[in-house]
């Protein structure tokens, strides 16, 4: 055997080869290590499953609309379906049931796979996450989960339910296409079916409009100050009494400018249909809650001219991201016409983020009847309004905005035709 001495070039080649082999070995080790990492709380939204196959394997998925007949699917359904926890399971090594694995759909409609092992293989059955409810409009399909109010609704998310002062209310959310109604010579959009069975509507104009359409037709009264006075906190009231958080029994209550303007419009346009219109319950929430926002340290107590404070709606919008249809008794007005609340706009799919796709967008700015905050240093009071980009915003209510009337049809309203769509709206007898 002949032994030859390596030259410099050969030595360099060998050293280089060893470096390459070392790098490959390190990469292989890291990849192998990643393969055996544990994955927990995987929330699947609608779409194809694209998680690494060595983390877990979805062996089969099935979907049913009646809870009995299932068909195999290759795409996880949306939040309108929920995981059947009794049927669904995971195995280890294709043999033993993995009792530690948890498979469920949470209250927000997220499909959750929790505590999976690297060898988990899962079989999942989905049932419809809705219920059919009989209402004044007939049978409607209602989602059985709570939407994520920290996000805007830009698609047709359907109908949901929430508690109001009278029971369960059913509200439309997002770019819905099934809440058009013709009444009194005008087109309206259904906000919700109230807990007492009445139908809450918001004005959409002399004709019906597509979602996302920019139009002034759905503004009944343009360039209106909610109240021309703005330098005392009580002026936020739908009606108010000087020096008080809200009028009390026996007080002389002064009407806001928005209230006066709407009542005049009602007398001019809807008085002949009065028999079909209910005395709706409108919320002018003047409760106070503490919050820190945009440099203002809002205190938690009311005063007419004192330090800055936030009304409860401001906290629900910015802090909690959770609206409500409940209202303090003292802040409920029973009347034939009013305005939408900030909470109802959140339920519909907006928040303090632009949204030109949900059904309340019209490219215009218009008032709600929900107070926002008193800024003591600047001595101005604000009310929420829907901005022309669709988001919920707040401003000095002495500035001009539009008014979109809100009315409620009685619970015994009869529908003569229509299915609630743009080209075939519900028509009231």
PDB file of N, CA, C and O in Angstrom, residues 356-403:
ATOM      1  N   UNK A 356     -65.514  49.878   5.953  1.00  0.00           N
ATOM      2  CA  UNK A 356     -66.399  50.314   4.875  1.00  0.00           C
ATOM      3  C   UNK A 356     -67.211  49.164   4.311  1.00  0.00           C
ATOM      4  O   UNK A 356     -67.834  49.316   3.256  1.00  0.00           O
ATOM      5  N   UNK A 357     -67.240  48.037   5.012  1.00  0.00           N
ATOM      6  CA  UNK A 357     -67.892  46.846   4.466  1.00  0.00           C
ATOM      7  C   UNK A 357     -69.138  46.409   5.226  1.00  0.00           C
ATOM      8  O   UNK A 357     -69.953  45.664   4.683  1.00  0.00           O
ATOM      9  N   UNK A 358     -69.298  46.836   6.471  1.00  0.00           N
ATOM     10  CA  UNK A 358     -70.474  46.383   7.223  1.00  0.00           C
ATOM     11  C   UNK A 358     -71.699  47.219   6.851  1.00  0.00           C
ATOM     12  O   UNK A 358     -71.598  48.272   6.221  1.00  0.00           O
ATOM     13  N   UNK A 359     -72.879  46.754   7.247  1.00  0.00           N
ATOM     14  CA  UNK A 359     -74.107  47.305   6.679  1.00  0.00           C
ATOM     15  C   UNK A 359     -74.444  48.723   7.136  1.00  0.00           C
ATOM     16  O   UNK A 359     -75.259  49.402   6.496  1.00  0.00           O
ATOM     17  N   UNK A 360     -73.821  49.215   8.208  1.00  0.00           N
ATOM     18  CA  UNK A 360     -74.121  50.577   8.670  1.00  0.00           C
ATOM     19  C   UNK A 360     -73.272  51.643   7.981  1.00  0.00           C
ATOM     20  O   UNK A 360     -73.518  52.832   8.156  1.00  0.00           O
ATOM     21  N   UNK A 361     -72.286  51.228   7.219  1.00  0.00           N
ATOM     22  CA  UNK A 361     -71.428  52.196   6.520  1.00  0.00           C
ATOM     23  C   UNK A 361     -72.195  52.848   5.375  1.00  0.00           C
ATOM     24  O   UNK A 361     -72.874  52.177   4.595  1.00  0.00           O
ATOM     25  N   UNK A 362     -72.088  54.168   5.268  1.00  0.00           N
ATOM     26  CA  UNK A 362     -72.666  54.879   4.120  1.00  0.00           C
ATOM     27  C   UNK A 362     -71.774  56.022   3.627  1.00  0.00           C
ATOM     28  O   UNK A 362     -72.205  56.838   2.806  1.00  0.00           O
ATOM     29  N   UNK A 363     -70.540  56.082   4.131  1.00  0.00           N
ATOM     30  CA  UNK A 363     -69.627  57.130   3.707  1.00  0.00           C
ATOM     31  C   UNK A 363     -69.932  58.486   4.302  1.00  0.00           C
ATOM     32  O   UNK A 363     -69.337  59.494   3.899  1.00  0.00           O
ATOM     33  N   UNK A 364     -70.850  58.536   5.288  1.00  0.00           N
ATOM     34  CA  UNK A 364     -71.240  59.785   5.938  1.00  0.00           C
ATOM     35  C   UNK A 364     -70.970  59.679   7.436  1.00  0.00           C
ATOM     36  O   UNK A 364     -70.798  58.595   7.976  1.00  0.00           O
ATOM     37  N   UNK A 365     -70.973  60.821   8.098  1.00  0.00           N
ATOM     38  CA  UNK A 365     -70.839  60.851   9.560  1.00  0.00           C
ATOM     39  C   UNK A 365     -72.207  61.110  10.178  1.00  0.00           C
ATOM     40  O   UNK A 365     -72.916  62.028   9.746  1.00  0.00           O
ATOM     41  N   UNK A 366     -72.581  60.301  11.173  1.00  0.00           N
ATOM     42  CA  UNK A 366     -73.887  60.490  11.801  1.00  0.00           C
ATOM     43  C   UNK A 366     -73.825  60.116  13.282  1.00  0.00           C
ATOM     44  O   UNK A 366     -73.049  59.280  13.706  1.00  0.00           O
ATOM     45  N   UNK A 367     -74.690  60.770  14.064  1.00  0.00           N
ATOM     46  CA  UNK A 367     -74.668  60.665  15.515  1.00  0.00           C
ATOM     47  C   UNK A 367     -75.224  59.342  16.020  1.00  0.00           C
ATOM     48  O   UNK A 367     -76.148  58.776  15.443  1.00  0.00           O
ATOM     49  N   UNK A 368     -74.664  58.868  17.131  1.00  0.00           N
ATOM     50  CA  UNK A 368     -75.339  57.902  17.995  1.00  0.00           C
ATOM     51  C   UNK A 368     -75.914  58.719  19.158  1.00  0.00           C
ATOM     52  O   UNK A 368     -75.757  59.933  19.215  1.00  0.00           O
ATOM     53  N   UNK A 369     -76.565  58.054  20.107  1.00  0.00           N
ATOM     54  CA  UNK A 369     -77.046  58.759  21.294  1.00  0.00           C
ATOM     55  C   UNK A 369     -76.300  58.292  22.545  1.00  0.00           C
ATOM     56  O   UNK A 369     -76.819  58.335  23.645  1.00  0.00           O
ATOM     57  N   UNK A 370     -75.039  57.873  22.358  1.00  0.00           N
ATOM     58  CA  UNK A 370     -74.223  57.380  23.466  1.00  0.00           C
ATOM     59  C   UNK A 370     -73.159  58.405  23.853  1.00  0.00           C
ATOM     60  O   UNK A 370     -72.312  58.759  23.029  1.00  0.00           O
ATOM     61  N   UNK A 371     -73.150  58.885  25.084  1.00  0.00           N
ATOM     62  CA  UNK A 371     -72.117  59.814  25.555  1.00  0.00           C
ATOM     63  C   UNK A 371     -70.744  59.156  25.581  1.00  0.00           C
ATOM     64  O   UNK A 371     -70.620  57.946  25.779  1.00  0.00           O
ATOM     65  N   UNK A 372     -69.695  59.963  25.398  1.00  0.00           N
ATOM     66  CA  UNK A 372     -68.334  59.418  25.429  1.00  0.00           C
ATOM     67  C   UNK A 372     -67.555  59.917  26.647  1.00  0.00           C
ATOM     68  O   UNK A 372     -67.184  59.125  27.504  1.00  0.00           O
ATOM     69  N   UNK A 373     -67.297  61.231  26.752  1.00  0.00           N
ATOM     70  CA  UNK A 373     -66.468  61.707  27.859  1.00  0.00           C
ATOM     71  C   UNK A 373     -66.626  63.212  28.053  1.00  0.00           C
ATOM     72  O   UNK A 373     -67.044  63.944  27.150  1.00  0.00           O
ATOM     73  N   UNK A 374     -66.287  63.638  29.259  1.00  0.00           N
ATOM     74  CA  UNK A 374     -66.176  65.058  29.591  1.00  0.00           C
ATOM     75  C   UNK A 374     -64.700  65.363  29.803  1.00  0.00           C
ATOM     76  O   UNK A 374     -64.019  64.682  30.569  1.00  0.00           O
ATOM     77  N   UNK A 375     -64.181  66.348  29.076  1.00  0.00           N
ATOM     78  CA  UNK A 375     -62.788  66.764  29.216  1.00  0.00           C
ATOM     79  C   UNK A 375     -62.770  68.091  29.959  1.00  0.00           C
ATOM     80  O   UNK A 375     -63.056  69.144  29.398  1.00  0.00           O
ATOM     81  N   UNK A 376     -62.469  67.990  31.259  1.00  0.00           N
ATOM     82  CA  UNK A 376     -62.610  69.154  32.124  1.00  0.00           C
ATOM     83  C   UNK A 376     -61.700  70.315  31.779  1.00  0.00           C
ATOM     84  O   UNK A 376     -62.106  71.473  31.804  1.00  0.00           O
ATOM     85  N   UNK A 377     -60.422  69.995  31.440  1.00  0.00           N
ATOM     86  CA  UNK A 377     -59.490  71.068  31.153  1.00  0.00           C
ATOM     87  C   UNK A 377     -59.898  71.902  29.949  1.00  0.00           C
ATOM     88  O   UNK A 377     -59.770  73.126  29.939  1.00  0.00           O
ATOM     89  N   UNK A 378     -60.400  71.220  28.925  1.00  0.00           N
ATOM     90  CA  UNK A 378     -60.842  71.923  27.718  1.00  0.00           C
ATOM     91  C   UNK A 378     -62.304  72.335  27.784  1.00  0.00           C
ATOM     92  O   UNK A 378     -62.782  73.094  26.946  1.00  0.00           O
ATOM     93  N   UNK A 379     -62.996  71.781  28.776  1.00  0.00           N
ATOM     94  CA  UNK A 379     -64.416  72.080  29.004  1.00  0.00           C
ATOM     95  C   UNK A 379     -65.268  71.821  27.763  1.00  0.00           C
ATOM     96  O   UNK A 379     -65.944  72.690  27.234  1.00  0.00           O
ATOM     97  N   UNK A 380     -65.192  70.545  27.330  1.00  0.00           N
ATOM     98  CA  UNK A 380     -66.112  70.134  26.272  1.00  0.00           C
ATOM     99  C   UNK A 380     -66.579  68.711  26.533  1.00  0.00           C
ATOM    100  O   UNK A 380     -65.901  67.924  27.164  1.00  0.00           O
ATOM    101  N   UNK A 381     -67.761  68.427  26.032  1.00  0.00           N
ATOM    102  CA  UNK A 381     -68.379  67.116  26.227  1.00  0.00           C
ATOM    103  C   UNK A 381     -68.556  66.453  24.867  1.00  0.00           C
ATOM    104  O   UNK A 381     -68.801  67.128  23.872  1.00  0.00           O
ATOM    105  N   UNK A 382     -68.374  65.133  24.826  1.00  0.00           N
ATOM    106  CA  UNK A 382     -68.454  64.435  23.551  1.00  0.00           C
ATOM    107  C   UNK A 382     -69.512  63.351  23.531  1.00  0.00           C
ATOM    108  O   UNK A 382     -69.892  62.799  24.561  1.00  0.00           O
ATOM    109  N   UNK A 383     -69.968  63.062  22.320  1.00  0.00           N
ATOM    110  CA  UNK A 383     -70.898  61.974  22.053  1.00  0.00           C
ATOM    111  C   UNK A 383     -70.308  61.145  20.915  1.00  0.00           C
ATOM    112  O   UNK A 383     -69.648  61.677  20.014  1.00  0.00           O
ATOM    113  N   UNK A 384     -70.511  59.843  20.954  1.00  0.00           N
ATOM    114  CA  UNK A 384     -70.030  58.980  19.881  1.00  0.00           C
ATOM    115  C   UNK A 384     -70.817  59.225  18.595  1.00  0.00           C
ATOM    116  O   UNK A 384     -72.013  59.498  18.620  1.00  0.00           O
ATOM    117  N   UNK A 385     -70.117  59.073  17.479  1.00  0.00           N
ATOM    118  CA  UNK A 385     -70.797  59.088  16.186  1.00  0.00           C
ATOM    119  C   UNK A 385     -70.106  58.094  15.265  1.00  0.00           C
ATOM    120  O   UNK A 385     -68.988  57.646  15.524  1.00  0.00           O
ATOM    121  N   UNK A 386     -70.784  57.709  14.196  1.00  0.00           N
ATOM    122  CA  UNK A 386     -70.194  56.851  13.179  1.00  0.00           C
ATOM    123  C   UNK A 386     -69.490  57.763  12.181  1.00  0.00           C
ATOM    124  O   UNK A 386     -70.121  58.595  11.541  1.00  0.00           O
ATOM    125  N   UNK A 387     -68.187  57.603  12.078  1.00  0.00           N
ATOM    126  CA  UNK A 387     -67.372  58.444  11.200  1.00  0.00           C
ATOM    127  C   UNK A 387     -67.621  58.062   9.742  1.00  0.00           C
ATOM    128  O   UNK A 387     -68.126  56.968   9.451  1.00  0.00           O
ATOM    129  N   UNK A 388     -67.257  58.957   8.823  1.00  0.00           N
ATOM    130  CA  UNK A 388     -67.506  58.671   7.403  1.00  0.00           C
ATOM    131  C   UNK A 388     -66.653  57.532   6.858  1.00  0.00           C
ATOM    132  O   UNK A 388     -66.862  57.090   5.733  1.00  0.00           O
ATOM    133  N   UNK A 389     -65.700  57.034   7.645  1.00  0.00           N
ATOM    134  CA  UNK A 389     -64.955  55.843   7.243  1.00  0.00           C
ATOM    135  C   UNK A 389     -65.476  54.584   7.936  1.00  0.00           C
ATOM    136  O   UNK A 389     -64.889  53.523   7.847  1.00  0.00           O
ATOM    137  N   UNK A 390     -66.604  54.721   8.629  1.00  0.00           N
ATOM    138  CA  UNK A 390     -67.277  53.577   9.224  1.00  0.00           C
ATOM    139  C   UNK A 390     -66.903  53.253  10.651  1.00  0.00           C
ATOM    140  O   UNK A 390     -67.536  52.406  11.277  1.00  0.00           O
ATOM    141  N   UNK A 391     -65.884  53.910  11.206  1.00  0.00           N
ATOM    142  CA  UNK A 391     -65.482  53.585  12.572  1.00  0.00           C
ATOM    143  C   UNK A 391     -66.303  54.387  13.587  1.00  0.00           C
ATOM    144  O   UNK A 391     -66.945  55.389  13.249  1.00  0.00           O
ATOM    145  N   UNK A 392     -66.262  53.928  14.832  1.00  0.00           N
ATOM    146  CA  UNK A 392     -66.890  54.662  15.933  1.00  0.00           C
ATOM    147  C   UNK A 392     -65.903  55.710  16.408  1.00  0.00           C
ATOM    148  O   UNK A 392     -64.741  55.403  16.681  1.00  0.00           O
ATOM    149  N   UNK A 393     -66.369  56.932  16.513  1.00  0.00           N
ATOM    150  CA  UNK A 393     -65.497  58.023  16.906  1.00  0.00           C
ATOM    151  C   UNK A 393     -66.250  58.900  17.892  1.00  0.00           C
ATOM    152  O   UNK A 393     -67.444  58.723  18.126  1.00  0.00           O
ATOM    153  N   UNK A 394     -65.552  59.853  18.479  1.00  0.00           N
ATOM    154  CA  UNK A 394     -66.168  60.739  19.460  1.00  0.00           C
ATOM    155  C   UNK A 394     -65.754  62.167  19.166  1.00  0.00           C
ATOM    156  O   UNK A 394     -64.651  62.419  18.683  1.00  0.00           O
ATOM    157  N   UNK A 395     -66.646  63.086  19.453  1.00  0.00           N
ATOM    158  CA  UNK A 395     -66.326  64.476  19.162  1.00  0.00           C
ATOM    159  C   UNK A 395     -67.233  65.395  19.966  1.00  0.00           C
ATOM    160  O   UNK A 395     -68.218  64.964  20.570  1.00  0.00           O
ATOM    161  N   UNK A 396     -66.880  66.671  19.953  1.00  0.00           N
ATOM    162  CA  UNK A 396     -67.730  67.683  20.570  1.00  0.00           C
ATOM    163  C   UNK A 396     -69.070  67.665  19.845  1.00  0.00           C
ATOM    164  O   UNK A 396     -69.117  67.813  18.636  1.00  0.00           O
ATOM    165  N   UNK A 397     -70.137  67.496  20.574  1.00  0.00           N
ATOM    166  CA  UNK A 397     -71.397  67.295  19.869  1.00  0.00           C
ATOM    167  C   UNK A 397     -72.035  68.575  19.356  1.00  0.00           C
ATOM    168  O   UNK A 397     -73.102  68.552  18.757  1.00  0.00           O
ATOM    169  N   UNK A 398     -71.368  69.712  19.551  1.00  0.00           N
ATOM    170  CA  UNK A 398     -71.865  70.942  18.940  1.00  0.00           C
ATOM    171  C   UNK A 398     -71.539  70.992  17.449  1.00  0.00           C
ATOM    172  O   UNK A 398     -72.099  71.810  16.720  1.00  0.00           O
ATOM    173  N   UNK A 399     -70.625  70.106  17.001  1.00  0.00           N
ATOM    174  CA  UNK A 399     -70.279  70.058  15.582  1.00  0.00           C
ATOM    175  C   UNK A 399     -71.384  69.365  14.793  1.00  0.00           C
ATOM    176  O   UNK A 399     -72.062  68.480  15.305  1.00  0.00           O
ATOM    177  N   UNK A 400     -71.571  69.704  13.535  1.00  0.00           N
ATOM    178  CA  UNK A 400     -72.657  69.119  12.745  1.00  0.00           C
ATOM    179  C   UNK A 400     -72.344  67.718  12.241  1.00  0.00           C
ATOM    180  O   UNK A 400     -71.262  67.462  11.727  1.00  0.00           O
ATOM    181  N   UNK A 401     -73.290  66.828  12.416  1.00  0.00           N
ATOM    182  CA  UNK A 401     -73.259  65.472  11.858  1.00  0.00           C
ATOM    183  C   UNK A 401     -74.660  65.160  11.351  1.00  0.00           C
ATOM    184  O   UNK A 401     -75.606  65.887  11.594  1.00  0.00           O
ATOM    185  N   UNK A 402     -74.792  64.023  10.680  1.00  0.00           N
ATOM    186  CA  UNK A 402     -76.100  63.628  10.190  1.00  0.00           C
ATOM    187  C   UNK A 402     -76.906  62.865  11.227  1.00  0.00           C
ATOM    188  O   UNK A 402     -76.385  62.415  12.248  1.00  0.00           O
ATOM    189  N   UNK A 403     -78.202  62.721  10.961  1.00  0.00           N
ATOM    190  CA  UNK A 403     -79.097  61.919  11.797  1.00  0.00           C
ATOM    191  C   UNK A 403     -79.700  60.802  10.938  1.00  0.00           C
ATOM    192  O   UNK A 403     -80.253  61.070   9.869  1.00  0.00           O
TER     193      UNK A 403
END
